[in-house]
Amino acid sequence: MASTRQAGVAPDRTGLLGRTRRLFAGAMPDLRTIFLGSLLWALSMGLMAVAKLAWMQWYEPPRIALIASFFAAGGLVAFVPGIYIGRLLSRGRRGAGFAATFLALGIGTIALTAFFIGLQYRQYYAAWHDPFLSVHWIFQFIFTVGAAVYQLLVLGTRVYFPVGILLLAAASFWNVRGMR
């Protein structure tokens, strides 16, 4: 067996820091994926919410538009971290990439959608909350956002079924195809 010097390949002298830097940099999607993927994911989450709410016979267009905008905003912000974490956790293994992306993008989308709805709750209840950054205000903020997150998890996740799961599987498969 030939050594690396004899084979013409330079020995790997990068330390742990160099390998870690390459791992983190290699997981980052390119700019086209970031912008186009984020817009497509946000559009698909928003349209999925509109379709599901229409199927559930909601007949209030302003409320449907508001709720769909929360789902679209959650998808817009969650796409890049979900794809990045999926690629980072898989370390180039395609089988693990699908599972990691599926979990990271799914959890991220639901969590950020819940956070945006929580901020809307906070804005609504702000008239009854204490002054900014007081101890009571911090508790009120935490529990208001927490109640909104809980409500989305209990009532809002049904909007993601069944179309959202199919879109999530498609996005995960697409990410695995684009992994370096």
PDB file of C-alpha atoms in Angstrom:
ATOM      1  CA  MET A   1       0.000   0.000   0.000  1.00  0.00           C
ATOM      2  CA  ALA A   2       1.451   3.344  -1.016  1.00  0.00           C
ATOM      3  CA  SER A   3       1.677   6.198   1.427  1.00  0.00           C
ATOM      4  CA  THR A   4      -0.023   9.500   0.690  1.00  0.00           C
ATOM      5  CA  ARG A   5       3.296  11.076  -0.220  1.00  0.00           C
ATOM      6  CA  GLN A   6       4.023   8.383  -2.801  1.00  0.00           C
ATOM      7  CA  ALA A   7       0.514   8.590  -4.260  1.00  0.00           C
ATOM      8  CA  GLY A   8       0.871  12.331  -4.806  1.00  0.00           C
ATOM      9  CA  VAL A   9      -1.774  13.289  -2.261  1.00  0.00           C
ATOM     10  CA  ALA A  10      -0.858  15.794   0.408  1.00  0.00           C
ATOM     11  CA  PRO A  11      -1.389  14.538   3.939  1.00  0.00           C
ATOM     12  CA  ASP A  12      -4.308  16.081   5.819  1.00  0.00           C
ATOM     13  CA  ARG A  13      -2.673  18.448   8.278  1.00  0.00           C
ATOM     14  CA  THR A  14      -5.791  20.393   9.114  1.00  0.00           C
ATOM     15  CA  GLY A  15      -6.741  20.014  12.697  1.00  0.00           C
ATOM     16  CA  LEU A  16     -10.089  19.691  14.318  1.00  0.00           C
ATOM     17  CA  LEU A  17     -10.817  23.365  13.710  1.00  0.00           C
ATOM     18  CA  GLY A  18     -10.238  23.061   9.959  1.00  0.00           C
ATOM     19  CA  ARG A  19     -12.418  19.971   9.633  1.00  0.00           C
ATOM     20  CA  THR A  20     -15.170  21.603  11.694  1.00  0.00           C
ATOM     21  CA  ARG A  21     -15.012  24.757   9.584  1.00  0.00           C
ATOM     22  CA  ARG A  22     -15.296  22.673   6.391  1.00  0.00           C
ATOM     23  CA  LEU A  23     -18.253  20.778   7.849  1.00  0.00           C
ATOM     24  CA  PHE A  24     -20.144  23.967   8.728  1.00  0.00           C
ATOM     25  CA  ALA A  25     -19.283  25.710   5.460  1.00  0.00           C
ATOM     26  CA  GLY A  26     -20.133  22.651   3.370  1.00  0.00           C
ATOM     27  CA  ALA A  27     -23.616  22.414   4.888  1.00  0.00           C
ATOM     28  CA  MET A  28     -24.558  25.943   3.842  1.00  0.00           C
ATOM     29  CA  PRO A  29     -26.822  26.035   0.774  1.00  0.00           C
ATOM     30  CA  ASP A  30     -25.949  28.327  -2.124  1.00  0.00           C
ATOM     31  CA  LEU A  31     -27.659  31.714  -2.606  1.00  0.00           C
ATOM     32  CA  ARG A  32     -29.991  30.449  -5.314  1.00  0.00           C
ATOM     33  CA  THR A  33     -31.235  27.711  -2.998  1.00  0.00           C
ATOM     34  CA  ILE A  34     -31.615  30.170  -0.152  1.00  0.00           C
ATOM     35  CA  PHE A  35     -33.730  32.699  -2.040  1.00  0.00           C
ATOM     36  CA  LEU A  36     -35.663  30.471  -4.406  1.00  0.00           C
ATOM     37  CA  GLY A  37     -36.187  27.717  -1.840  1.00  0.00           C
ATOM     38  CA  SER A  38     -37.343  30.132   0.862  1.00  0.00           C
ATOM     39  CA  LEU A  39     -39.844  31.774  -1.477  1.00  0.00           C
ATOM     40  CA  LEU A  40     -41.172  28.442  -2.748  1.00  0.00           C
ATOM     41  CA  TRP A  41     -41.451  27.008   0.762  1.00  0.00           C
ATOM     42  CA  ALA A  42     -43.245  30.123   2.033  1.00  0.00           C
ATOM     43  CA  LEU A  43     -45.598  30.113  -0.954  1.00  0.00           C
ATOM     44  CA  SER A  44     -46.363  26.437  -0.527  1.00  0.00           C
ATOM     45  CA  MET A  45     -47.031  26.817   3.219  1.00  0.00           C
ATOM     46  CA  GLY A  46     -49.296  29.813   2.634  1.00  0.00           C
ATOM     47  CA  LEU A  47     -51.248  28.150  -0.180  1.00  0.00           C
ATOM     48  CA  MET A  48     -51.513  24.940   1.825  1.00  0.00           C
ATOM     49  CA  ALA A  49     -53.077  26.905   4.700  1.00  0.00           C
ATOM     50  CA  VAL A  50     -55.532  28.623   2.342  1.00  0.00           C
ATOM     51  CA  ALA A  51     -56.533  25.314   0.770  1.00  0.00           C
ATOM     52  CA  LYS A  52     -56.976  23.557   4.112  1.00  0.00           C
ATOM     53  CA  LEU A  53     -58.989  26.403   5.648  1.00  0.00           C
ATOM     54  CA  ALA A  54     -61.210  26.575   2.558  1.00  0.00           C
ATOM     55  CA  TRP A  55     -61.674  22.799   2.752  1.00  0.00           C
ATOM     56  CA  MET A  56     -62.620  23.203   6.430  1.00  0.00           C
ATOM     57  CA  GLN A  57     -65.321  25.647   5.201  1.00  0.00           C
ATOM     58  CA  TRP A  58     -63.933  28.857   6.601  1.00  0.00           C
ATOM     59  CA  TYR A  59     -65.731  31.659   4.812  1.00  0.00           C
ATOM     60  CA  GLU A  60     -63.960  34.694   6.218  1.00  0.00           C
ATOM     61  CA  PRO A  61     -61.362  35.774   3.613  1.00  0.00           C
ATOM     62  CA  PRO A  62     -59.619  38.350   5.846  1.00  0.00           C
ATOM     63  CA  ARG A  63     -58.995  35.761   8.553  1.00  0.00           C
ATOM     64  CA  ILE A  64     -57.913  33.141   6.041  1.00  0.00           C
ATOM     65  CA  ALA A  65     -55.434  35.638   4.581  1.00  0.00           C
ATOM     66  CA  LEU A  66     -54.106  36.519   8.053  1.00  0.00           C
ATOM     67  CA  ILE A  67     -53.627  32.901   9.076  1.00  0.00           C
ATOM     68  CA  ALA A  68     -52.093  31.998   5.714  1.00  0.00           C
ATOM     69  CA  SER A  69     -49.645  34.891   6.096  1.00  0.00           C
ATOM     70  CA  PHE A  70     -48.487  33.443   9.445  1.00  0.00           C
ATOM     71  CA  PHE A  71     -47.939  30.046   7.859  1.00  0.00           C
ATOM     72  CA  ALA A  72     -46.087  31.639   4.936  1.00  0.00           C
ATOM     73  CA  ALA A  73     -43.898  33.735   7.255  1.00  0.00           C
ATOM     74  CA  GLY A  74     -43.053  30.670   9.327  1.00  0.00           C
ATOM     75  CA  GLY A  75     -42.080  28.806   6.173  1.00  0.00           C
ATOM     76  CA  LEU A  76     -40.040  31.715   4.838  1.00  0.00           C
ATOM     77  CA  VAL A  77     -37.933  32.055   7.970  1.00  0.00           C
ATOM     78  CA  ALA A  78     -37.656  28.319   8.723  1.00  0.00           C
ATOM     79  CA  PHE A  79     -36.429  27.160   5.323  1.00  0.00           C
ATOM     80  CA  VAL A  80     -32.757  28.117   5.492  1.00  0.00           C
ATOM     81  CA  PRO A  81     -32.138  26.936   9.084  1.00  0.00           C
ATOM     82  CA  GLY A  82     -34.059  23.707   8.374  1.00  0.00           C
ATOM     83  CA  ILE A  83     -32.055  22.913   5.254  1.00  0.00           C
ATOM     84  CA  TYR A  84     -28.781  23.918   6.913  1.00  0.00           C
ATOM     85  CA  ILE A  85     -29.390  21.838  10.037  1.00  0.00           C
ATOM     86  CA  GLY A  86     -30.518  18.906   7.905  1.00  0.00           C
ATOM     87  CA  ARG A  87     -27.310  19.020   5.878  1.00  0.00           C
ATOM     88  CA  LEU A  88     -25.170  19.597   8.949  1.00  0.00           C
ATOM     89  CA  LEU A  89     -26.603  16.679  10.903  1.00  0.00           C
ATOM     90  CA  SER A  90     -26.419  14.274   7.964  1.00  0.00           C
ATOM     91  CA  ARG A  91     -22.710  14.952   7.273  1.00  0.00           C
ATOM     92  CA  GLY A  92     -23.130  14.037   3.625  1.00  0.00           C
ATOM     93  CA  ARG A  93     -24.982  10.733   4.150  1.00  0.00           C
ATOM     94  CA  ARG A  94     -28.054  10.796   1.946  1.00  0.00           C
ATOM     95  CA  GLY A  95     -30.234   8.478   4.041  1.00  0.00           C
ATOM     96  CA  ALA A  96     -29.571  10.486   7.150  1.00  0.00           C
ATOM     97  CA  GLY A  97     -30.009  13.687   5.127  1.00  0.00           C
ATOM     98  CA  PHE A  98     -33.636  12.920   4.344  1.00  0.00           C
ATOM     99  CA  ALA A  99     -34.498  12.184   7.975  1.00  0.00           C
ATOM    100  CA  ALA A 100     -32.530  15.132   9.348  1.00  0.00           C
ATOM    101  CA  THR A 101     -34.046  17.571   6.849  1.00  0.00           C
ATOM    102  CA  PHE A 102     -37.535  16.183   7.407  1.00  0.00           C
ATOM    103  CA  LEU A 103     -37.245  16.730  11.155  1.00  0.00           C
ATOM    104  CA  ALA A 104     -35.363  20.041  11.088  1.00  0.00           C
ATOM    105  CA  LEU A 105     -37.534  21.671   8.433  1.00  0.00           C
ATOM    106  CA  GLY A 106     -40.765  20.307   9.910  1.00  0.00           C
ATOM    107  CA  ILE A 107     -40.022  21.301  13.491  1.00  0.00           C
ATOM    108  CA  GLY A 108     -38.583  24.654  12.406  1.00  0.00           C
ATOM    109  CA  THR A 109     -41.598  25.529  10.277  1.00  0.00           C
ATOM    110  CA  ILE A 110     -44.077  24.668  13.016  1.00  0.00           C
ATOM    111  CA  ALA A 111     -42.009  26.408  15.709  1.00  0.00           C
ATOM    112  CA  LEU A 112     -41.527  29.643  13.784  1.00  0.00           C
ATOM    113  CA  THR A 113     -45.162  29.730  12.685  1.00  0.00           C
ATOM    114  CA  ALA A 114     -46.141  29.329  16.342  1.00  0.00           C
ATOM    115  CA  PHE A 115     -43.718  32.088  17.316  1.00  0.00           C
ATOM    116  CA  PHE A 116     -45.222  34.522  14.785  1.00  0.00           C
ATOM    117  CA  ILE A 117     -48.721  33.720  15.996  1.00  0.00           C
ATOM    118  CA  GLY A 118     -47.450  34.250  19.555  1.00  0.00           C
ATOM    119  CA  LEU A 119     -46.175  37.699  18.606  1.00  0.00           C
ATOM    120  CA  GLN A 120     -49.597  38.507  17.179  1.00  0.00           C
ATOM    121  CA  TYR A 121     -51.166  37.399  20.476  1.00  0.00           C
ATOM    122  CA  ARG A 122     -48.704  39.598  22.312  1.00  0.00           C
ATOM    123  CA  GLN A 123     -49.664  42.569  20.152  1.00  0.00           C
ATOM    124  CA  TYR A 124     -53.364  41.956  20.834  1.00  0.00           C
ATOM    125  CA  TYR A 125     -52.931  41.644  24.615  1.00  0.00           C
ATOM    126  CA  ALA A 126     -50.370  44.472  24.888  1.00  0.00           C
ATOM    127  CA  ALA A 127     -53.041  46.926  26.030  1.00  0.00           C
ATOM    128  CA  TRP A 128     -53.481  44.921  29.246  1.00  0.00           C
ATOM    129  CA  HIS A 129     -49.817  44.156  29.921  1.00  0.00           C
ATOM    130  CA  ASP A 130     -47.481  45.950  32.294  1.00  0.00           C
ATOM    131  CA  PRO A 131     -44.746  48.388  31.166  1.00  0.00           C
ATOM    132  CA  PHE A 132     -41.982  47.118  28.876  1.00  0.00           C
ATOM    133  CA  LEU A 133     -39.256  44.940  30.479  1.00  0.00           C
ATOM    134  CA  SER A 134     -40.784  44.949  33.944  1.00  0.00           C
ATOM    135  CA  VAL A 135     -40.818  41.616  35.760  1.00  0.00           C
ATOM    136  CA  HIS A 136     -44.566  41.250  35.216  1.00  0.00           C
ATOM    137  CA  TRP A 137     -44.185  42.152  31.520  1.00  0.00           C
ATOM    138  CA  ILE A 138     -41.578  39.401  31.040  1.00  0.00           C
ATOM    139  CA  PHE A 139     -43.888  36.826  32.627  1.00  0.00           C
ATOM    140  CA  GLN A 140     -46.829  38.101  30.596  1.00  0.00           C
ATOM    141  CA  PHE A 141     -44.784  37.918  27.378  1.00  0.00           C
ATOM    142  CA  ILE A 142     -43.550  34.379  28.084  1.00  0.00           C
ATOM    143  CA  PHE A 143     -46.973  33.035  28.997  1.00  0.00           C
ATOM    144  CA  THR A 144     -48.802  34.834  26.181  1.00  0.00           C
ATOM    145  CA  VAL A 145     -46.412  33.465  23.558  1.00  0.00           C
ATOM    146  CA  GLY A 146     -46.443  30.078  25.291  1.00  0.00           C
ATOM    147  CA  ALA A 147     -50.244  29.952  25.164  1.00  0.00           C
ATOM    148  CA  ALA A 148     -50.173  30.796  21.459  1.00  0.00           C
ATOM    149  CA  VAL A 149     -47.602  28.078  20.781  1.00  0.00           C
ATOM    150  CA  TYR A 150     -49.704  25.569  22.689  1.00  0.00           C
ATOM    151  CA  GLN A 151     -52.829  26.600  20.797  1.00  0.00           C
ATOM    152  CA  LEU A 152     -51.081  26.212  17.446  1.00  0.00           C
ATOM    153  CA  LEU A 153     -49.749  22.786  18.433  1.00  0.00           C
ATOM    154  CA  VAL A 154     -53.186  21.614  19.520  1.00  0.00           C
ATOM    155  CA  LEU A 155     -55.388  23.266  16.897  1.00  0.00           C
ATOM    156  CA  GLY A 156     -53.123  24.530  14.134  1.00  0.00           C
ATOM    157  CA  THR A 157     -51.021  21.528  13.233  1.00  0.00           C
ATOM    158  CA  ARG A 158     -54.002  19.909  11.517  1.00  0.00           C
ATOM    159  CA  VAL A 159     -53.580  22.516   8.802  1.00  0.00           C
ATOM    160  CA  TYR A 160     -50.322  20.778   7.857  1.00  0.00           C
ATOM    161  CA  PHE A 161     -52.009  17.410   7.267  1.00  0.00           C
ATOM    162  CA  PRO A 162     -51.982  15.722   4.715  1.00  0.00           C
ATOM    163  CA  VAL A 163     -50.558  18.167   2.143  1.00  0.00           C
ATOM    164  CA  GLY A 164     -47.882  19.622   4.413  1.00  0.00           C
ATOM    165  CA  ILE A 165     -46.370  16.206   5.081  1.00  0.00           C
ATOM    166  CA  LEU A 166     -46.143  15.532   1.348  1.00  0.00           C
ATOM    167  CA  LEU A 167     -44.527  18.938   0.756  1.00  0.00           C
ATOM    168  CA  LEU A 168     -42.107  18.299   3.606  1.00  0.00           C
ATOM    169  CA  ALA A 169     -41.152  14.920   2.148  1.00  0.00           C
ATOM    170  CA  ALA A 170     -40.643  16.527  -1.283  1.00  0.00           C
ATOM    171  CA  ALA A 171     -38.467  19.294   0.188  1.00  0.00           C
ATOM    172  CA  SER A 172     -36.418  16.735   2.125  1.00  0.00           C
ATOM    173  CA  PHE A 173     -35.907  14.626  -0.981  1.00  0.00           C
ATOM    174  CA  TRP A 174     -34.938  17.749  -2.952  1.00  0.00           C
ATOM    175  CA  ASN A 175     -32.412  18.701  -0.264  1.00  0.00           C
ATOM    176  CA  VAL A 176     -30.836  15.246  -0.364  1.00  0.00           C
ATOM    177  CA  ARG A 177     -30.441  15.561  -4.134  1.00  0.00           C
ATOM    178  CA  GLY A 178     -28.680  18.908  -3.708  1.00  0.00           C
ATOM    179  CA  MET A 179     -26.270  17.793  -0.988  1.00  0.00           C
ATOM    180  CA  ARG A 180     -22.568  18.041  -1.809  1.00  0.00           C
TER     181      ARG A 180
END
